[in-house]
Short mmCIF file of C-alpha atoms and ligand atoms in Angstrom, two decimals:
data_model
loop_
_atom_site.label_atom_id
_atom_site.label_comp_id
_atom_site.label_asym_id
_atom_site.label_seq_id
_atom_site.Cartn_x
_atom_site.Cartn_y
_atom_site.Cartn_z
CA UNK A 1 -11.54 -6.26 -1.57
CA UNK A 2 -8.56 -3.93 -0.72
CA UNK A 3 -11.00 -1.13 -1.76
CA UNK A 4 -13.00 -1.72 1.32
CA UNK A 5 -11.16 -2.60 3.69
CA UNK A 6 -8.93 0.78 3.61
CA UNK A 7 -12.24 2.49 3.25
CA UNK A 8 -13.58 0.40 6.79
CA UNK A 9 -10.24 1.37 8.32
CA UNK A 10 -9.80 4.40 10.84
CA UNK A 11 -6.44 3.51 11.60
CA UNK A 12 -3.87 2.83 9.49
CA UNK A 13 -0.24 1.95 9.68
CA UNK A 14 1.84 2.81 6.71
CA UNK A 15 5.59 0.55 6.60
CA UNK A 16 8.27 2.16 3.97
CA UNK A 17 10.62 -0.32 2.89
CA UNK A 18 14.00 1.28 2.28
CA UNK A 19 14.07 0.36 -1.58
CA UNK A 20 10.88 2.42 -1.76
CA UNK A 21 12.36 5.64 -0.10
CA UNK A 22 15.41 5.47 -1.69
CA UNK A 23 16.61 6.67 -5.43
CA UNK A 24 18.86 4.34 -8.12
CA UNK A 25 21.49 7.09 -7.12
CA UNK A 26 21.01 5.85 -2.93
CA UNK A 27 19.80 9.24 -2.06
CA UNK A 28 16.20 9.88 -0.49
CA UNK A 29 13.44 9.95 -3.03
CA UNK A 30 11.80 13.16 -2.99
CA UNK A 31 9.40 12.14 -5.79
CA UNK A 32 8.44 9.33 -4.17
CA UNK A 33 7.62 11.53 -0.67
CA UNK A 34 5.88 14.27 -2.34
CA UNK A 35 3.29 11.50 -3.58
CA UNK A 36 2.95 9.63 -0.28
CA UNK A 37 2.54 13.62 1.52
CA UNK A 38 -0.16 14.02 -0.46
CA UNK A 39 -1.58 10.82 -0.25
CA UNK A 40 -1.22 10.61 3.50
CA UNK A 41 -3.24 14.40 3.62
CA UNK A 42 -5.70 12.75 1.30
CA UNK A 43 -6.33 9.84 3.63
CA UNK A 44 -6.50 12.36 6.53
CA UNK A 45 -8.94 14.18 4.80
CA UNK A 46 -11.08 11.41 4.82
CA UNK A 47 -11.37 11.07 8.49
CA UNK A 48 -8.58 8.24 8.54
CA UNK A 49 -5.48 8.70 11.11
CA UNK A 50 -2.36 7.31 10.16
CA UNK A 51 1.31 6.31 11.63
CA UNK A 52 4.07 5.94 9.11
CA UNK A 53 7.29 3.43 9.97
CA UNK A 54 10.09 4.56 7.75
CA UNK A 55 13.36 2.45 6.74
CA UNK A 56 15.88 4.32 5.13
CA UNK A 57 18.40 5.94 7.73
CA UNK A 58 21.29 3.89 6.88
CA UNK A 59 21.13 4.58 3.10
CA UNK A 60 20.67 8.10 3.70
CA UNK A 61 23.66 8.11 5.52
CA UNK A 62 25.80 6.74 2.89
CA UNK A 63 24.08 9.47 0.42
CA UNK A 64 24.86 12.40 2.71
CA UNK A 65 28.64 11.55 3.78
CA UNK A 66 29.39 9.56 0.59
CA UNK A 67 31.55 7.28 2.64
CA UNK A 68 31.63 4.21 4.77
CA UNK A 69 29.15 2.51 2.78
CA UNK A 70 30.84 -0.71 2.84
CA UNK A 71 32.03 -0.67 6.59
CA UNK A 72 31.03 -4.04 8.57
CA UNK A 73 31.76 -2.56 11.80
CA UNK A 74 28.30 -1.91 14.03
CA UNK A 75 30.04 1.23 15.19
CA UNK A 76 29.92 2.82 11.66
CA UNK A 77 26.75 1.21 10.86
CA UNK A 78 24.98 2.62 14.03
CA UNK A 79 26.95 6.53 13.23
CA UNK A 80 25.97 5.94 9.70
CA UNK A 81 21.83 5.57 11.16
CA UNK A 82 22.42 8.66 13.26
CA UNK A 83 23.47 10.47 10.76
CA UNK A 84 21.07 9.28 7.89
CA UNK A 85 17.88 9.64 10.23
CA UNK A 86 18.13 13.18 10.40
CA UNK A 87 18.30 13.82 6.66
CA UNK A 88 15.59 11.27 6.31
CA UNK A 89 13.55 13.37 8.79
CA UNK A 90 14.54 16.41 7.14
CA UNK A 91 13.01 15.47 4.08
CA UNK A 92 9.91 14.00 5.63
CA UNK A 93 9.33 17.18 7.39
CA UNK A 94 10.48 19.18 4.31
CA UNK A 95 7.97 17.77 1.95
CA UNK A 96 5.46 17.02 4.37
CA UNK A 97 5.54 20.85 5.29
CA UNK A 98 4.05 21.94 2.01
CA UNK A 99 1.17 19.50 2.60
CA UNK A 100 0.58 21.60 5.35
CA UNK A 101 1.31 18.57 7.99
CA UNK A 102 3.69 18.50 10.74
CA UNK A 103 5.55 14.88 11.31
CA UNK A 104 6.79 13.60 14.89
CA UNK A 105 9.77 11.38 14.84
CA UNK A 106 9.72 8.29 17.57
CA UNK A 107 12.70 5.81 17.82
CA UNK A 108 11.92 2.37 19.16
CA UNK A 109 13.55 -0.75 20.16
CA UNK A 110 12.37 -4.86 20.66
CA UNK A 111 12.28 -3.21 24.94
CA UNK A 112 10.11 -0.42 24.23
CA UNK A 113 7.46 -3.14 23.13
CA UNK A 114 7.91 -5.33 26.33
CA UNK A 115 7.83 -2.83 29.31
CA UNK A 116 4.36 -1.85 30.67
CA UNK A 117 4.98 1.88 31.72
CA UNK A 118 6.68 2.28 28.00
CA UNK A 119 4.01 0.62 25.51
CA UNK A 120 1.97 3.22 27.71
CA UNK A 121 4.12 6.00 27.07
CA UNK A 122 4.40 5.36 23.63
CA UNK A 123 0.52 5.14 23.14
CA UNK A 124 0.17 8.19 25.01
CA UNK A 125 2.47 9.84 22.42
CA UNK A 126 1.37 8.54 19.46
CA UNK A 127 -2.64 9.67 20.84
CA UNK A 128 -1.36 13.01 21.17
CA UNK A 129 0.26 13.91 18.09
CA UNK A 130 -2.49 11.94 16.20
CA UNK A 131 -5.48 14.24 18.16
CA UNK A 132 -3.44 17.22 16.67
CA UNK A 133 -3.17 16.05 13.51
CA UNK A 134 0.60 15.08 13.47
CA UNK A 135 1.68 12.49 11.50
CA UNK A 136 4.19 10.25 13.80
CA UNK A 137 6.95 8.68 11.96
CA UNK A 138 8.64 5.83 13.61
CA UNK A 139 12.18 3.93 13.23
CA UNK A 140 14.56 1.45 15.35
CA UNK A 141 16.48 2.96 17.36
CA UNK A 142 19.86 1.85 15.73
CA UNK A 143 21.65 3.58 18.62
CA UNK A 144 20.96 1.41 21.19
CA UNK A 145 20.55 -1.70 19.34
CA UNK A 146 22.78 -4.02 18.83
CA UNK A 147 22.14 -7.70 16.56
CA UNK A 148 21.14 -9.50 20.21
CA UNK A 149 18.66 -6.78 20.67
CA UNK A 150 16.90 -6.00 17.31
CA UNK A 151 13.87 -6.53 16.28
CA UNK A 152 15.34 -6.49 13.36
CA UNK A 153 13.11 -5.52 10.38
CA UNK A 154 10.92 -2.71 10.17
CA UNK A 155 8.15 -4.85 9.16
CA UNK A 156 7.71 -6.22 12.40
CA UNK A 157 8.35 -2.98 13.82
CA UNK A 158 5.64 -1.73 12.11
CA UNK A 159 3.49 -4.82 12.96
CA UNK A 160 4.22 -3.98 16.72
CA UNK A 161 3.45 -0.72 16.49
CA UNK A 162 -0.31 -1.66 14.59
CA UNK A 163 -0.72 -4.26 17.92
CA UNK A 164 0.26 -1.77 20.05
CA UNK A 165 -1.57 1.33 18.83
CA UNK A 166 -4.69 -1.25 18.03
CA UNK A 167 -4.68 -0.58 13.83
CA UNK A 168 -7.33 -1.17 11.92
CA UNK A 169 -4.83 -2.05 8.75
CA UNK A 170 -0.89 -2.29 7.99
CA UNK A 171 0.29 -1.19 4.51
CA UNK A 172 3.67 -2.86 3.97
CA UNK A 173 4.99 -0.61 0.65
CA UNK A 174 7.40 -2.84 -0.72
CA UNK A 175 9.23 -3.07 -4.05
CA UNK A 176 6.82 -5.57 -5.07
CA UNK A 177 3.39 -5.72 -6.31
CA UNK A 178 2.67 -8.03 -3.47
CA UNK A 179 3.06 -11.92 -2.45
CA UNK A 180 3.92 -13.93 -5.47
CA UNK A 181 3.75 -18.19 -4.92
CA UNK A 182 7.36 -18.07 -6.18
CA UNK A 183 10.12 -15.31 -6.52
CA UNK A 184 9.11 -13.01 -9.64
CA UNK A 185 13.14 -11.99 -9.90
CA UNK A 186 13.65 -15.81 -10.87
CA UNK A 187 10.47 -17.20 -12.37
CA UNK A 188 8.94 -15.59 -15.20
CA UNK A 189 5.61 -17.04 -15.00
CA UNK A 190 5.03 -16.17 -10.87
CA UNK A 191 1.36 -15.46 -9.82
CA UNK A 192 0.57 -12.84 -7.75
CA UNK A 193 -1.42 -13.99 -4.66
CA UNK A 194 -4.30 -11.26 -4.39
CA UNK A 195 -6.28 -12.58 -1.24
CA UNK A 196 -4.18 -14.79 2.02
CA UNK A 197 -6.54 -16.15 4.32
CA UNK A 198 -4.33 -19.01 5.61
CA UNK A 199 -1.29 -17.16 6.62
CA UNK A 200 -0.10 -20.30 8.25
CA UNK A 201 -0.60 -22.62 5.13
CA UNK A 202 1.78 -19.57 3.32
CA UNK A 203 4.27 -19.93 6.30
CA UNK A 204 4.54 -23.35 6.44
CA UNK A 205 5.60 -23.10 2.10
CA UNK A 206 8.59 -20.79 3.50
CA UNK A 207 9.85 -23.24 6.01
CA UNK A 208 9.02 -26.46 3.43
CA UNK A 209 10.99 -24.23 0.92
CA UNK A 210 12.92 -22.07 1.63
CA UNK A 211 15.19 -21.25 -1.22
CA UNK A 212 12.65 -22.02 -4.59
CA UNK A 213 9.79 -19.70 -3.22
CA UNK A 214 9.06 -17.45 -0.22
CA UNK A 215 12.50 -17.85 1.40
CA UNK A 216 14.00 -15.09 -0.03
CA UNK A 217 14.15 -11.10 0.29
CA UNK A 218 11.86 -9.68 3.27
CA UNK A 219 8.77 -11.64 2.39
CA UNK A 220 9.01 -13.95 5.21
CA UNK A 221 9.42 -10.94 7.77
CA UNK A 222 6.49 -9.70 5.71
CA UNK A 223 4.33 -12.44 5.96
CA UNK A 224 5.53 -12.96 9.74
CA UNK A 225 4.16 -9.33 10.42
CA UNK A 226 1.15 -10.15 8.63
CA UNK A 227 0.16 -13.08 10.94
CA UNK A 228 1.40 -10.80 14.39
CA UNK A 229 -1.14 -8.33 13.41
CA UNK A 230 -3.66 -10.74 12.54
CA UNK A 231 -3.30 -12.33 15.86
CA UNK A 232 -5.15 -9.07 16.84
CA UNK A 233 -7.58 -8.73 14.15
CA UNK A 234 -6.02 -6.32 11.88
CA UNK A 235 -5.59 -6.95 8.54
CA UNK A 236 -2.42 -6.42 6.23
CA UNK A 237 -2.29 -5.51 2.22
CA UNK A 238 1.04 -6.11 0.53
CA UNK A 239 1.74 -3.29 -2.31
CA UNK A 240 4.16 -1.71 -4.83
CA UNK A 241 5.53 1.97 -3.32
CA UNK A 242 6.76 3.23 -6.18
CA UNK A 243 3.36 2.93 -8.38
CA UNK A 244 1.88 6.50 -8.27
CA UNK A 245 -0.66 7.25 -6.03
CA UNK A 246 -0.18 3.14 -4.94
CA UNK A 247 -2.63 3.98 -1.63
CA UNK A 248 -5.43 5.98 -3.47
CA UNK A 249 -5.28 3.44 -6.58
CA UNK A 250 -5.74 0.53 -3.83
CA UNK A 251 -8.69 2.86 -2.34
CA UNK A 252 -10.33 3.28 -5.59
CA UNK A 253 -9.44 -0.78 -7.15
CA UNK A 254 -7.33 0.57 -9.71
CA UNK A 255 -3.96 -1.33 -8.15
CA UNK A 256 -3.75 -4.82 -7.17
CA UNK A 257 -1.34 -5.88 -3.89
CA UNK A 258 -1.50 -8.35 -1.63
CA UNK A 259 -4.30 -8.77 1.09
CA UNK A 260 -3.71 -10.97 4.58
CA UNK A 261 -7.28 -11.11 5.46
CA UNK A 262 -7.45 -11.52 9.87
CA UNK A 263 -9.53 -14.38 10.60
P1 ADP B 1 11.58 -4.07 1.42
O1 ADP B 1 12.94 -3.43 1.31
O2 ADP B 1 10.48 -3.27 0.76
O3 ADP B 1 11.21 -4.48 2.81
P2 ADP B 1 12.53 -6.68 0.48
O4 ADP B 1 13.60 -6.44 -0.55
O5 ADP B 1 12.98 -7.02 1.85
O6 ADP B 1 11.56 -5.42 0.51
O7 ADP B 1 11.53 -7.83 -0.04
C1 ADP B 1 10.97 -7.77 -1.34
C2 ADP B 1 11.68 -8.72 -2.31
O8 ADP B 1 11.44 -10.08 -1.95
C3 ADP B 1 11.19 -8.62 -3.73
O9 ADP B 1 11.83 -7.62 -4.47
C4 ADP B 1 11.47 -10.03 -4.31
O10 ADP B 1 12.66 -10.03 -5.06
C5 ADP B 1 11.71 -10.90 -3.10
N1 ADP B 1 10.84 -12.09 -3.10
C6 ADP B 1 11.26 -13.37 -2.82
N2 ADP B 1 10.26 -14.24 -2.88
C7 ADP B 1 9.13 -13.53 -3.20
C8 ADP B 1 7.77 -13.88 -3.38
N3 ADP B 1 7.34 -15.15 -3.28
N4 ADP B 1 6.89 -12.89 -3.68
C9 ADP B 1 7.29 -11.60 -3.77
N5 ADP B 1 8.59 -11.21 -3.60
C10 ADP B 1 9.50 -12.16 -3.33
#
């Protein structure tokens, strides 16, 4: 099933969870970039465009300064983005470089997505760089955001951003296979859920219980920016972005994730 809907899809947004672009050691994982370059070019390559939303500025902060990685204060943690986001760009442009594409970096916040003349903006941009073959790469804007003002979690960001641009598909790479009925950390003998039809039925299991099963970790915001997309017909697969090649193997039915199906 996953197999053809990335093949249907022109557009495609691809989420990075921070666990994903991140090394055991808390620096950016280059590995882990050089595969999703090439994937990304080989997705291009088949006619598809694609907009990437990366986590991961904080953490690269803390791996560049080595410091401050315990500080509470907003202050630090809003320096500590600023200075992580430009060695996270640096490495996307680094690495996507020798695929021979060039990246665009856009920072966003919950008022970009409300104000008329900026959602146009924004798709203006993101039309641009994707008619010259640019791959757009987007974040919060941690500078201006404070907790009152977040959206929070880059999965909705990136479920915005798939309403906004009018995606065909969001690919949330987690570090998870996908949606399991309970949490695979704490029960053994989880199942992973390969096909979601009823988001709402799913949602409702998080609020009914919220500790056992779904409550915990970023599925909810997952499974929240599952149903915003699907709101707009757009469909959302759940996958593991660590597994090699995770977006080809999906492509080709040799990986299993987790498909929201838009009713
Ligand atoms: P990311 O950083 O990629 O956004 P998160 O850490 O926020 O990912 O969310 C993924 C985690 O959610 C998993 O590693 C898992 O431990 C936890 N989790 C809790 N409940 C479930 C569930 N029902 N199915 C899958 N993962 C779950």
């Amino acid at each position: 099933m996953e197999k053809k809907i990335i093949n249907d899809s022109k557009k495609i947004v691809i989420k990075i969870g921070s666990s994903t672009i991140t090394s055991q050691d808390g620096t950016i994982d280059k590995k882990f970039l050089d595969n999703l370059a090439g994937q990304v070019k080989a997705l291009m390559d088949m006619g598809k465009r694609i907009v990437i939303v990366s986590s991961g500025a904080r953490i690269a902060g803390v791996g560049t300064l080595g410091k401050w990685s315990r500080k509470e204060d907003i202050h630090y943690k809003q320096a500590l983005c600023a200075i992580g986001q430009v060695e996270l760009m640096d490495s996307y442009r680094k690495i996507f470089d020798k695929c021979g594409l060039h990246v665009g970096q856009l920072l966003l916040t919950k008022e970009d997505f409300r104000d008329k003349a900026r959602t146009l903006n924004i798709r203006n941009t993101l039309f641009t760089l994707l008619d010259e073959g640019v791959v757009p790469i987007i974040n919060e804007n941690d500078t201006v955001c404070v907790e009152e003002i977040k959206i929070g979690d880059n999965d909705m960001l990136a479920a915005y951003t798939t309403v906004l641009w009018g995606g065909d598909l969001l690919i949330i790479l987690s570090d998870i296979e996908g949606i399991y009925n309970k949490n695979p950390q704490d029960y053994k003998d989880a199942k992973l859920i390969e096909i979601i039809e009823d988001i709402e039925g799913i949602e409702n299991s998080i609020s009914l219980d919220g500790k056992s099963s779904f409550g915990t970790g970023g599925i909810a915001t997952k499974i929240l920016a599952a149903k915003e997309v699907s709101k707009y017909g757009a469909n959302t697969i759940v996958a593991k972005g660590k597994k090699e090649n995770i977006l080809l193997k999906l492509l080709n039915g040799e990986a299993k994730g987790t498909l929201f199906l838009s009713t």
